[in-house]
N, C-alpha and C. Protein backbone atom coordinates (compact mmCIF):
# COMPACT_ATOMS: atom_id res chain seq x y z
N MET A 1 11.71 14.06 15.07
CA MET A 1 11.16 13.38 13.93
C MET A 1 10.83 14.40 12.86
N PRO A 2 11.18 14.09 11.63
CA PRO A 2 10.90 15.05 10.57
C PRO A 2 9.41 15.27 10.40
N THR A 3 9.06 16.47 10.06
CA THR A 3 7.68 16.80 9.77
C THR A 3 7.57 17.19 8.32
N ARG A 4 6.38 17.30 7.85
CA ARG A 4 6.20 17.69 6.45
C ARG A 4 5.56 19.07 6.41
N GLU A 5 6.02 19.87 5.46
CA GLU A 5 5.53 21.21 5.30
C GLU A 5 5.14 21.39 3.84
N PRO A 6 4.01 22.04 3.55
CA PRO A 6 3.63 22.20 2.15
C PRO A 6 4.64 23.07 1.41
N PRO A 7 4.86 22.81 0.11
CA PRO A 7 5.83 23.59 -0.64
C PRO A 7 5.36 25.02 -0.82
N HIS A 8 6.30 25.93 -1.08
CA HIS A 8 5.96 27.32 -1.32
C HIS A 8 5.21 27.44 -2.63
N ALA A 9 4.27 28.36 -2.69
CA ALA A 9 3.43 28.49 -3.86
C ALA A 9 4.06 29.34 -4.96
N HIS A 10 5.22 29.95 -4.72
CA HIS A 10 5.78 30.85 -5.71
C HIS A 10 6.67 30.15 -6.73
N GLY A 11 6.45 28.88 -6.97
CA GLY A 11 7.16 28.19 -8.04
C GLY A 11 8.50 27.60 -7.64
N SER A 12 8.74 27.43 -6.35
CA SER A 12 10.01 26.83 -5.96
C SER A 12 10.01 25.37 -6.35
N ARG A 13 11.19 24.86 -6.60
CA ARG A 13 11.30 23.46 -6.96
C ARG A 13 11.90 22.70 -5.80
N GLY A 14 11.34 22.92 -4.61
CA GLY A 14 11.88 22.35 -3.39
C GLY A 14 11.54 20.89 -3.19
N ASP A 15 10.70 20.29 -4.07
CA ASP A 15 10.39 18.89 -3.87
C ASP A 15 11.60 18.06 -4.25
N LEU A 16 11.73 16.90 -3.66
CA LEU A 16 12.90 16.08 -3.88
C LEU A 16 12.56 14.86 -4.73
N GLN A 17 11.47 14.90 -5.42
CA GLN A 17 11.06 13.79 -6.26
C GLN A 17 11.72 13.91 -7.63
N PHE A 18 11.85 12.79 -8.32
CA PHE A 18 12.38 12.78 -9.67
C PHE A 18 11.34 13.34 -10.61
N ARG A 19 11.76 14.26 -11.48
CA ARG A 19 10.87 14.82 -12.48
C ARG A 19 11.35 14.36 -13.85
N PRO A 20 10.50 13.68 -14.62
CA PRO A 20 10.94 13.25 -15.94
C PRO A 20 11.14 14.46 -16.84
N PRO A 21 12.08 14.36 -17.80
CA PRO A 21 12.29 15.48 -18.70
C PRO A 21 11.08 15.68 -19.60
N GLY A 22 10.90 16.87 -20.10
CA GLY A 22 9.79 17.16 -21.00
C GLY A 22 9.24 18.52 -20.72
N PRO A 23 8.28 18.93 -21.53
CA PRO A 23 7.76 20.28 -21.40
C PRO A 23 6.92 20.50 -20.16
N GLY A 24 6.43 19.44 -19.53
CA GLY A 24 5.63 19.60 -18.32
C GLY A 24 4.16 19.68 -18.66
N PRO A 25 3.33 19.98 -17.65
CA PRO A 25 1.89 20.02 -17.89
C PRO A 25 1.52 21.23 -18.73
N PRO A 26 0.38 21.18 -19.41
CA PRO A 26 -0.05 22.32 -20.21
C PRO A 26 -0.29 23.52 -19.30
N PRO A 27 -0.14 24.74 -19.85
CA PRO A 27 -0.34 25.94 -19.02
C PRO A 27 -1.72 25.94 -18.37
N GLY A 28 -1.75 26.31 -17.13
CA GLY A 28 -3.01 26.39 -16.40
C GLY A 28 -3.42 25.08 -15.75
N ALA A 29 -2.75 23.97 -16.07
CA ALA A 29 -3.13 22.68 -15.48
C ALA A 29 -2.59 22.61 -14.06
N HIS A 30 -3.38 22.08 -13.15
CA HIS A 30 -2.95 21.94 -11.75
C HIS A 30 -2.07 20.71 -11.65
N ARG A 31 -0.93 20.87 -11.02
CA ARG A 31 -0.01 19.75 -10.85
C ARG A 31 0.20 19.54 -9.35
N ALA A 32 -0.18 18.37 -8.85
CA ALA A 32 0.01 18.06 -7.42
C ALA A 32 1.50 17.88 -7.18
N ARG A 33 1.99 18.52 -6.14
CA ARG A 33 3.41 18.44 -5.81
C ARG A 33 3.58 17.72 -4.48
N PRO A 34 4.64 16.94 -4.35
CA PRO A 34 4.89 16.30 -3.06
C PRO A 34 5.19 17.34 -1.99
N LYS A 35 4.97 16.95 -0.76
CA LYS A 35 5.21 17.87 0.35
C LYS A 35 6.70 17.98 0.62
N LYS A 36 7.10 19.11 1.13
CA LYS A 36 8.49 19.40 1.44
C LYS A 36 8.86 18.75 2.77
N ILE A 37 10.03 18.15 2.85
CA ILE A 37 10.50 17.49 4.06
C ILE A 37 11.28 18.50 4.90
N VAL A 38 10.90 18.64 6.16
CA VAL A 38 11.56 19.56 7.08
C VAL A 38 11.84 18.80 8.37
N PHE A 39 13.08 18.88 8.86
CA PHE A 39 13.44 18.24 10.11
C PHE A 39 13.01 19.12 11.27
N GLU A 40 12.73 18.50 12.41
CA GLU A 40 12.26 19.24 13.58
C GLU A 40 13.19 20.36 13.97
N ASP A 41 14.50 20.11 13.93
CA ASP A 41 15.41 21.15 14.41
C ASP A 41 15.64 22.25 13.37
N GLU A 42 14.98 22.16 12.22
CA GLU A 42 15.00 23.26 11.25
C GLU A 42 13.84 24.23 11.51
N LEU A 43 12.89 23.80 12.32
CA LEU A 43 11.76 24.65 12.66
C LEU A 43 12.18 25.63 13.74
N PRO A 44 11.44 26.74 13.90
CA PRO A 44 11.78 27.66 14.99
C PRO A 44 11.75 26.93 16.32
N SER A 45 12.73 27.21 17.17
CA SER A 45 12.85 26.45 18.40
C SER A 45 11.79 26.86 19.41
N ARG A 46 11.20 25.83 20.01
CA ARG A 46 10.24 26.01 21.10
C ARG A 46 10.62 24.99 22.16
N PRO A 47 10.68 25.39 23.41
CA PRO A 47 11.02 24.40 24.44
C PRO A 47 9.90 23.36 24.54
N ARG A 48 10.31 22.11 24.60
CA ARG A 48 9.34 21.03 24.76
C ARG A 48 8.93 20.95 26.21
N PRO A 49 7.65 20.65 26.46
CA PRO A 49 7.22 20.53 27.85
C PRO A 49 7.95 19.39 28.55
N GLY A 50 8.41 19.67 29.73
CA GLY A 50 9.05 18.63 30.54
C GLY A 50 10.53 18.43 30.23
N THR A 51 11.11 19.25 29.33
CA THR A 51 12.52 19.08 29.03
C THR A 51 13.35 20.02 29.90
N LYS A 52 14.56 19.60 30.16
CA LYS A 52 15.45 20.40 30.99
C LYS A 52 16.16 21.41 30.10
N LYS A 53 16.54 22.54 30.71
CA LYS A 53 17.32 23.53 29.98
C LYS A 53 18.74 23.00 29.83
N PRO A 54 19.38 23.29 28.67
CA PRO A 54 20.75 22.81 28.51
C PRO A 54 21.70 23.55 29.45
N VAL A 55 22.74 22.85 29.84
CA VAL A 55 23.75 23.45 30.71
C VAL A 55 24.54 24.43 29.86
N GLU A 56 24.71 25.64 30.36
CA GLU A 56 25.32 26.71 29.58
C GLU A 56 26.84 26.66 29.56
N SER A 57 27.46 26.13 30.59
CA SER A 57 28.92 26.17 30.63
C SER A 57 29.49 24.76 30.55
N ILE A 58 30.69 24.68 30.00
CA ILE A 58 31.41 23.42 29.90
C ILE A 58 32.51 23.46 30.94
N PRO A 59 32.64 22.39 31.73
CA PRO A 59 33.69 22.38 32.75
C PRO A 59 35.07 22.63 32.14
N GLY A 60 35.93 23.31 32.87
CA GLY A 60 37.26 23.66 32.37
C GLY A 60 38.12 22.46 32.03
N GLU A 61 37.97 21.36 32.76
CA GLU A 61 38.80 20.18 32.50
C GLU A 61 38.31 19.38 31.29
N HIS A 62 37.15 19.71 30.78
CA HIS A 62 36.59 18.98 29.63
C HIS A 62 37.23 19.49 28.34
N MET A 63 37.87 18.60 27.63
CA MET A 63 38.45 18.96 26.34
C MET A 63 37.56 18.38 25.24
N PRO A 64 36.94 19.23 24.44
CA PRO A 64 36.09 18.71 23.39
C PRO A 64 36.91 17.95 22.35
N ARG A 65 36.33 16.86 21.86
CA ARG A 65 37.01 16.06 20.85
C ARG A 65 36.85 16.74 19.50
N PRO A 66 37.84 16.63 18.64
CA PRO A 66 37.68 17.21 17.31
C PRO A 66 36.62 16.42 16.54
N HIS A 67 35.84 17.14 15.75
CA HIS A 67 34.80 16.50 14.96
C HIS A 67 35.28 16.37 13.52
N PRO A 68 35.46 15.14 13.06
CA PRO A 68 35.90 14.98 11.67
C PRO A 68 34.80 15.44 10.71
N VAL A 69 35.22 15.98 9.58
CA VAL A 69 34.25 16.43 8.58
C VAL A 69 33.74 15.19 7.85
N PRO A 70 32.42 15.03 7.78
CA PRO A 70 31.86 13.84 7.13
C PRO A 70 32.19 13.78 5.65
N ASP A 71 32.23 12.57 5.10
CA ASP A 71 32.58 12.36 3.70
C ASP A 71 31.63 13.07 2.74
N TYR A 72 30.36 13.17 3.10
CA TYR A 72 29.40 13.79 2.20
C TYR A 72 29.64 15.29 2.05
N GLU A 73 30.30 15.91 3.01
CA GLU A 73 30.60 17.34 2.91
C GLU A 73 31.92 17.60 2.18
N LEU A 74 32.85 16.65 2.27
CA LEU A 74 34.16 16.87 1.66
C LEU A 74 34.10 16.80 0.13
N SER A 75 33.69 15.68 -0.40
CA SER A 75 33.75 15.56 -1.85
C SER A 75 32.70 14.64 -2.46
N LYS A 76 32.02 13.88 -1.63
CA LYS A 76 31.11 12.90 -2.19
C LYS A 76 29.88 13.53 -2.84
N TYR A 77 29.40 14.63 -2.30
CA TYR A 77 28.21 15.29 -2.84
C TYR A 77 28.48 16.79 -3.01
N PRO A 78 29.26 17.16 -4.06
CA PRO A 78 29.51 18.58 -4.31
C PRO A 78 28.24 19.26 -4.82
N PRO A 79 28.29 20.58 -5.03
CA PRO A 79 27.09 21.27 -5.52
C PRO A 79 26.55 20.64 -6.80
N VAL A 80 25.23 20.61 -6.91
CA VAL A 80 24.55 20.01 -8.07
C VAL A 80 24.74 20.93 -9.27
N SER A 81 25.07 20.32 -10.42
CA SER A 81 25.30 21.15 -11.60
C SER A 81 24.40 20.80 -12.78
N SER A 82 23.57 19.76 -12.66
CA SER A 82 22.68 19.39 -13.76
C SER A 82 21.41 18.72 -13.22
N GLU A 83 20.40 18.65 -14.07
CA GLU A 83 19.15 17.98 -13.68
C GLU A 83 19.41 16.50 -13.40
N ARG A 84 20.31 15.89 -14.16
CA ARG A 84 20.62 14.47 -13.97
C ARG A 84 21.24 14.25 -12.58
N GLU A 85 22.19 15.11 -12.24
CA GLU A 85 22.83 15.02 -10.92
C GLU A 85 21.81 15.26 -9.81
N ARG A 86 20.90 16.21 -10.05
CA ARG A 86 19.84 16.51 -9.08
C ARG A 86 18.99 15.28 -8.84
N SER A 87 18.62 14.59 -9.91
CA SER A 87 17.77 13.40 -9.73
C SER A 87 18.52 12.28 -9.02
N CYS A 88 19.83 12.19 -9.24
CA CYS A 88 20.63 11.19 -8.51
C CYS A 88 20.66 11.52 -7.01
N TYR A 89 20.88 12.81 -6.68
CA TYR A 89 20.89 13.24 -5.28
C TYR A 89 19.53 12.97 -4.64
N ALA A 90 18.46 13.27 -5.39
CA ALA A 90 17.11 13.07 -4.86
C ALA A 90 16.85 11.58 -4.61
N ALA A 91 17.35 10.72 -5.50
CA ALA A 91 17.17 9.28 -5.31
C ALA A 91 17.92 8.80 -4.06
N VAL A 92 19.14 9.29 -3.87
CA VAL A 92 19.90 8.93 -2.66
C VAL A 92 19.16 9.43 -1.42
N PHE A 93 18.64 10.66 -1.51
CA PHE A 93 17.90 11.22 -0.39
C PHE A 93 16.71 10.32 -0.03
N GLN A 94 15.90 9.96 -1.02
CA GLN A 94 14.70 9.15 -0.76
C GLN A 94 15.07 7.80 -0.16
N ASP A 95 16.12 7.18 -0.68
CA ASP A 95 16.55 5.88 -0.18
C ASP A 95 17.01 5.98 1.28
N GLN A 96 17.84 6.95 1.58
CA GLN A 96 18.39 7.05 2.92
C GLN A 96 17.41 7.67 3.91
N TYR A 97 16.45 8.42 3.41
CA TYR A 97 15.44 9.00 4.29
C TYR A 97 14.61 7.90 4.92
N SER A 98 14.26 6.87 4.16
CA SER A 98 13.48 5.77 4.75
C SER A 98 14.30 5.03 5.80
N GLU A 99 15.59 4.82 5.53
CA GLU A 99 16.46 4.18 6.53
C GLU A 99 16.53 5.05 7.79
N PHE A 100 16.67 6.35 7.61
CA PHE A 100 16.74 7.28 8.73
C PHE A 100 15.47 7.20 9.58
N LEU A 101 14.31 7.19 8.93
CA LEU A 101 13.05 7.15 9.68
C LEU A 101 12.92 5.86 10.49
N GLU A 102 13.28 4.73 9.90
CA GLU A 102 13.22 3.45 10.62
C GLU A 102 14.16 3.46 11.81
N LEU A 103 15.37 3.90 11.59
CA LEU A 103 16.37 3.94 12.65
C LEU A 103 15.96 4.89 13.76
N GLN A 104 15.44 6.04 13.39
CA GLN A 104 15.00 7.03 14.38
C GLN A 104 13.85 6.48 15.22
N GLN A 105 12.92 5.79 14.58
CA GLN A 105 11.80 5.21 15.32
C GLN A 105 12.29 4.15 16.32
N GLU A 106 13.22 3.32 15.88
CA GLU A 106 13.77 2.29 16.77
C GLU A 106 14.51 2.92 17.95
N LEU A 107 15.31 3.95 17.66
CA LEU A 107 16.05 4.61 18.74
C LEU A 107 15.12 5.31 19.73
N ARG A 108 14.09 5.95 19.23
CA ARG A 108 13.14 6.63 20.13
C ARG A 108 12.45 5.62 21.04
N SER A 109 12.10 4.48 20.48
CA SER A 109 11.46 3.43 21.28
C SER A 109 12.40 2.95 22.38
N THR A 110 13.64 2.68 22.01
CA THR A 110 14.63 2.21 22.98
C THR A 110 14.89 3.27 24.05
N GLN A 111 15.03 4.53 23.63
CA GLN A 111 15.28 5.60 24.59
C GLN A 111 14.10 5.79 25.53
N ALA A 112 12.89 5.64 25.03
CA ALA A 112 11.71 5.76 25.90
C ALA A 112 11.70 4.66 26.95
N LYS A 113 12.05 3.42 26.54
CA LYS A 113 12.11 2.31 27.49
C LYS A 113 13.20 2.55 28.54
N LEU A 114 14.34 3.06 28.10
CA LEU A 114 15.43 3.35 29.05
C LEU A 114 15.02 4.45 30.03
N GLN A 115 14.31 5.46 29.55
CA GLN A 115 13.86 6.53 30.44
C GLN A 115 12.84 6.01 31.45
N GLN A 116 11.95 5.12 31.00
CA GLN A 116 10.97 4.54 31.93
C GLN A 116 11.68 3.72 33.00
N LEU A 117 12.66 2.92 32.57
CA LEU A 117 13.39 2.09 33.51
C LEU A 117 14.16 2.96 34.51
N GLU A 118 14.78 4.02 34.02
CA GLU A 118 15.52 4.92 34.91
C GLU A 118 14.57 5.58 35.91
N ALA A 119 13.40 6.01 35.46
CA ALA A 119 12.43 6.62 36.37
C ALA A 119 11.99 5.61 37.42
N LEU A 120 11.78 4.38 37.00
CA LEU A 120 11.38 3.34 37.95
C LEU A 120 12.49 3.09 38.97
N LEU A 121 13.73 3.00 38.49
CA LEU A 121 14.85 2.73 39.39
C LEU A 121 15.06 3.87 40.38
N THR A 122 14.90 5.11 39.93
CA THR A 122 15.11 6.23 40.85
C THR A 122 13.97 6.37 41.85
N SER A 123 12.80 5.82 41.53
CA SER A 123 11.66 5.92 42.45
C SER A 123 11.63 4.80 43.49
N LEU A 124 12.52 3.83 43.37
CA LEU A 124 12.55 2.73 44.35
C LEU A 124 12.92 3.26 45.73
N PRO A 125 12.33 2.68 46.76
CA PRO A 125 12.71 3.09 48.12
C PRO A 125 14.13 2.61 48.43
N PRO A 126 14.78 3.24 49.40
CA PRO A 126 16.15 2.83 49.74
C PRO A 126 16.15 1.37 50.22
N PRO A 127 17.21 0.65 49.93
CA PRO A 127 17.27 -0.76 50.35
C PRO A 127 17.34 -0.88 51.87
N HIS A 128 16.68 -1.94 52.38
CA HIS A 128 16.64 -2.16 53.82
C HIS A 128 17.66 -3.20 54.28
N SER A 129 18.24 -3.91 53.34
CA SER A 129 19.21 -4.93 53.73
C SER A 129 20.38 -4.92 52.73
N GLN A 130 21.41 -5.65 53.09
CA GLN A 130 22.59 -5.76 52.23
C GLN A 130 22.21 -6.45 50.92
N LYS A 131 21.37 -7.44 51.00
CA LYS A 131 20.96 -8.19 49.80
C LYS A 131 20.18 -7.28 48.85
N GLU A 132 19.27 -6.47 49.38
CA GLU A 132 18.51 -5.54 48.54
C GLU A 132 19.45 -4.52 47.89
N ALA A 133 20.45 -4.08 48.62
CA ALA A 133 21.42 -3.12 48.07
C ALA A 133 22.21 -3.74 46.92
N GLN A 134 22.58 -5.02 47.08
CA GLN A 134 23.32 -5.71 46.02
C GLN A 134 22.45 -5.89 44.77
N VAL A 135 21.18 -6.24 44.97
CA VAL A 135 20.27 -6.41 43.83
C VAL A 135 20.08 -5.07 43.12
N ALA A 136 19.89 -4.02 43.88
CA ALA A 136 19.70 -2.69 43.28
C ALA A 136 20.96 -2.28 42.50
N ALA A 137 22.12 -2.53 43.04
CA ALA A 137 23.37 -2.18 42.36
C ALA A 137 23.52 -2.97 41.06
N ARG A 138 23.14 -4.26 41.11
CA ARG A 138 23.22 -5.10 39.91
C ARG A 138 22.26 -4.59 38.83
N VAL A 139 21.06 -4.18 39.22
CA VAL A 139 20.08 -3.66 38.25
C VAL A 139 20.59 -2.36 37.64
N TRP A 140 21.18 -1.49 38.47
CA TRP A 140 21.74 -0.24 37.94
C TRP A 140 22.88 -0.51 36.96
N ARG A 141 23.73 -1.51 37.27
CA ARG A 141 24.83 -1.86 36.35
C ARG A 141 24.28 -2.36 35.02
N GLU A 142 23.23 -3.18 35.07
CA GLU A 142 22.61 -3.68 33.83
C GLU A 142 22.00 -2.52 33.03
N PHE A 143 21.39 -1.59 33.75
CA PHE A 143 20.81 -0.43 33.09
C PHE A 143 21.89 0.37 32.37
N GLU A 144 23.00 0.63 33.05
CA GLU A 144 24.11 1.38 32.44
C GLU A 144 24.70 0.61 31.27
N LYS A 145 24.77 -0.71 31.39
CA LYS A 145 25.31 -1.54 30.31
C LYS A 145 24.44 -1.40 29.06
N LYS A 146 23.12 -1.41 29.23
CA LYS A 146 22.22 -1.26 28.09
C LYS A 146 22.31 0.14 27.48
N ARG A 147 22.45 1.14 28.33
CA ARG A 147 22.52 2.52 27.84
C ARG A 147 23.82 2.78 27.09
N THR A 148 24.88 2.07 27.46
CA THR A 148 26.18 2.27 26.80
C THR A 148 26.54 1.10 25.89
N ASP A 149 25.55 0.32 25.50
CA ASP A 149 25.76 -0.81 24.59
C ASP A 149 26.34 -0.31 23.26
N PRO A 150 27.43 -0.92 22.77
CA PRO A 150 28.04 -0.48 21.52
C PRO A 150 27.07 -0.51 20.33
N GLY A 151 26.21 -1.50 20.27
CA GLY A 151 25.23 -1.56 19.18
C GLY A 151 24.27 -0.38 19.21
N PHE A 152 23.81 -0.03 20.39
CA PHE A 152 22.90 1.11 20.56
C PHE A 152 23.61 2.41 20.20
N LEU A 153 24.86 2.56 20.68
CA LEU A 153 25.62 3.77 20.38
C LEU A 153 25.94 3.88 18.89
N ASP A 154 26.21 2.74 18.24
CA ASP A 154 26.44 2.75 16.79
C ASP A 154 25.20 3.20 16.03
N LYS A 155 24.04 2.73 16.48
CA LYS A 155 22.79 3.16 15.83
C LYS A 155 22.56 4.65 16.01
N GLN A 156 22.88 5.17 17.20
CA GLN A 156 22.75 6.61 17.42
C GLN A 156 23.68 7.39 16.49
N ALA A 157 24.91 6.91 16.36
CA ALA A 157 25.89 7.58 15.49
C ALA A 157 25.43 7.52 14.03
N ARG A 158 24.91 6.37 13.60
CA ARG A 158 24.43 6.23 12.23
C ARG A 158 23.25 7.18 11.98
N CYS A 159 22.38 7.31 12.96
CA CYS A 159 21.22 8.20 12.82
C CYS A 159 21.70 9.65 12.68
N ARG A 160 22.67 10.07 13.49
CA ARG A 160 23.21 11.43 13.38
C ARG A 160 23.87 11.65 12.02
N TYR A 161 24.63 10.63 11.55
CA TYR A 161 25.29 10.72 10.25
C TYR A 161 24.26 10.86 9.14
N LEU A 162 23.23 10.03 9.16
CA LEU A 162 22.20 10.09 8.12
C LEU A 162 21.48 11.43 8.13
N LYS A 163 21.20 11.94 9.31
CA LYS A 163 20.51 13.23 9.39
C LYS A 163 21.37 14.33 8.77
N GLY A 164 22.66 14.32 9.08
CA GLY A 164 23.56 15.30 8.48
C GLY A 164 23.66 15.15 6.97
N LYS A 165 23.74 13.91 6.52
CA LYS A 165 23.84 13.65 5.08
C LYS A 165 22.57 14.09 4.37
N LEU A 166 21.42 13.76 4.94
CA LEU A 166 20.15 14.16 4.34
C LEU A 166 20.03 15.68 4.30
N ARG A 167 20.44 16.33 5.35
CA ARG A 167 20.39 17.79 5.39
C ARG A 167 21.31 18.38 4.31
N HIS A 168 22.50 17.78 4.14
CA HIS A 168 23.45 18.24 3.13
C HIS A 168 22.87 18.04 1.72
N LEU A 169 22.33 16.85 1.45
CA LEU A 169 21.73 16.59 0.14
C LEU A 169 20.59 17.56 -0.14
N LYS A 170 19.75 17.77 0.86
CA LYS A 170 18.61 18.67 0.70
C LYS A 170 19.10 20.08 0.38
N ALA A 171 20.13 20.54 1.07
CA ALA A 171 20.66 21.88 0.83
C ALA A 171 21.25 21.99 -0.58
N GLN A 172 21.97 20.95 -1.02
CA GLN A 172 22.56 20.98 -2.36
C GLN A 172 21.46 21.04 -3.42
N ILE A 173 20.40 20.27 -3.24
CA ILE A 173 19.29 20.27 -4.20
C ILE A 173 18.59 21.63 -4.19
N GLN A 174 18.36 22.17 -3.00
CA GLN A 174 17.68 23.46 -2.92
C GLN A 174 18.52 24.58 -3.52
N LYS A 175 19.84 24.55 -3.33
CA LYS A 175 20.70 25.57 -3.95
C LYS A 175 20.58 25.50 -5.47
N PHE A 176 20.59 24.29 -6.00
CA PHE A 176 20.45 24.11 -7.45
C PHE A 176 19.10 24.63 -7.91
N ASP A 177 18.05 24.26 -7.19
CA ASP A 177 16.71 24.70 -7.56
C ASP A 177 16.59 26.22 -7.50
N ASN A 178 17.14 26.83 -6.46
CA ASN A 178 17.09 28.29 -6.33
C ASN A 178 17.86 28.97 -7.46
N ARG A 179 19.02 28.40 -7.81
CA ARG A 179 19.82 28.94 -8.89
C ARG A 179 19.06 28.83 -10.21
N GLU A 180 18.45 27.67 -10.45
CA GLU A 180 17.67 27.47 -11.67
C GLU A 180 16.47 28.39 -11.71
N ASP A 181 15.79 28.55 -10.58
CA ASP A 181 14.61 29.43 -10.53
C ASP A 181 14.99 30.87 -10.80
N SER A 182 16.11 31.33 -10.21
CA SER A 182 16.50 32.73 -10.39
C SER A 182 17.02 32.99 -11.81
N GLU A 183 17.60 31.99 -12.45
CA GLU A 183 18.08 32.16 -13.82
C GLU A 183 16.92 32.29 -14.80
N GLY A 184 15.81 31.63 -14.50
CA GLY A 184 14.67 31.66 -15.39
C GLY A 184 13.66 32.72 -15.03
N SER A 185 13.94 33.55 -14.03
CA SER A 185 12.98 34.54 -13.57
C SER A 185 13.16 35.85 -14.33
N VAL A 186 12.06 36.54 -14.49
CA VAL A 186 12.08 37.88 -15.08
C VAL A 186 11.55 38.83 -14.02
N TYR A 187 12.33 39.86 -13.73
CA TYR A 187 11.93 40.82 -12.72
C TYR A 187 11.56 42.14 -13.38
N PHE A 188 10.51 42.79 -12.90
CA PHE A 188 10.08 44.09 -13.43
C PHE A 188 10.27 45.15 -12.40
């Protein structure tokens, strides 16, 4: 889940809010700035309690599928070249960020329920009769069906796509802001 981090105090324009044109606040006036959006996996990595270590090797028979380059990286959102373009990118970011948060919350809830169900199923005692074995097998099949449901998988894919797109938009805006900041800077 994305977290919020306060903006840097050295005048970076890392906020993604729309800024109306104009001279800005009078010199010395305090201007409240929105907080900077940072995704969890952009933070320094720390192992979460209770998580398993990733498997280091990939089986030899496993052939990785090619990953198509998303549309937002190819040509839909090239580097920002003007304040107007920046504000358009920021508006797209804000709109899709809310969709991403809703979708992520829904997926986390569903995944938590699936994990609880799996824990419950694995903790069941072994079946004592043929009928109990059949019921247990049917419950496991239903569990697998829910975990591999096309609607659920589509939501996961959409969430990954949105996260990548948001990260791309954020990077394009930050590159523009950094370029603008360095052009207006005086070094001694």
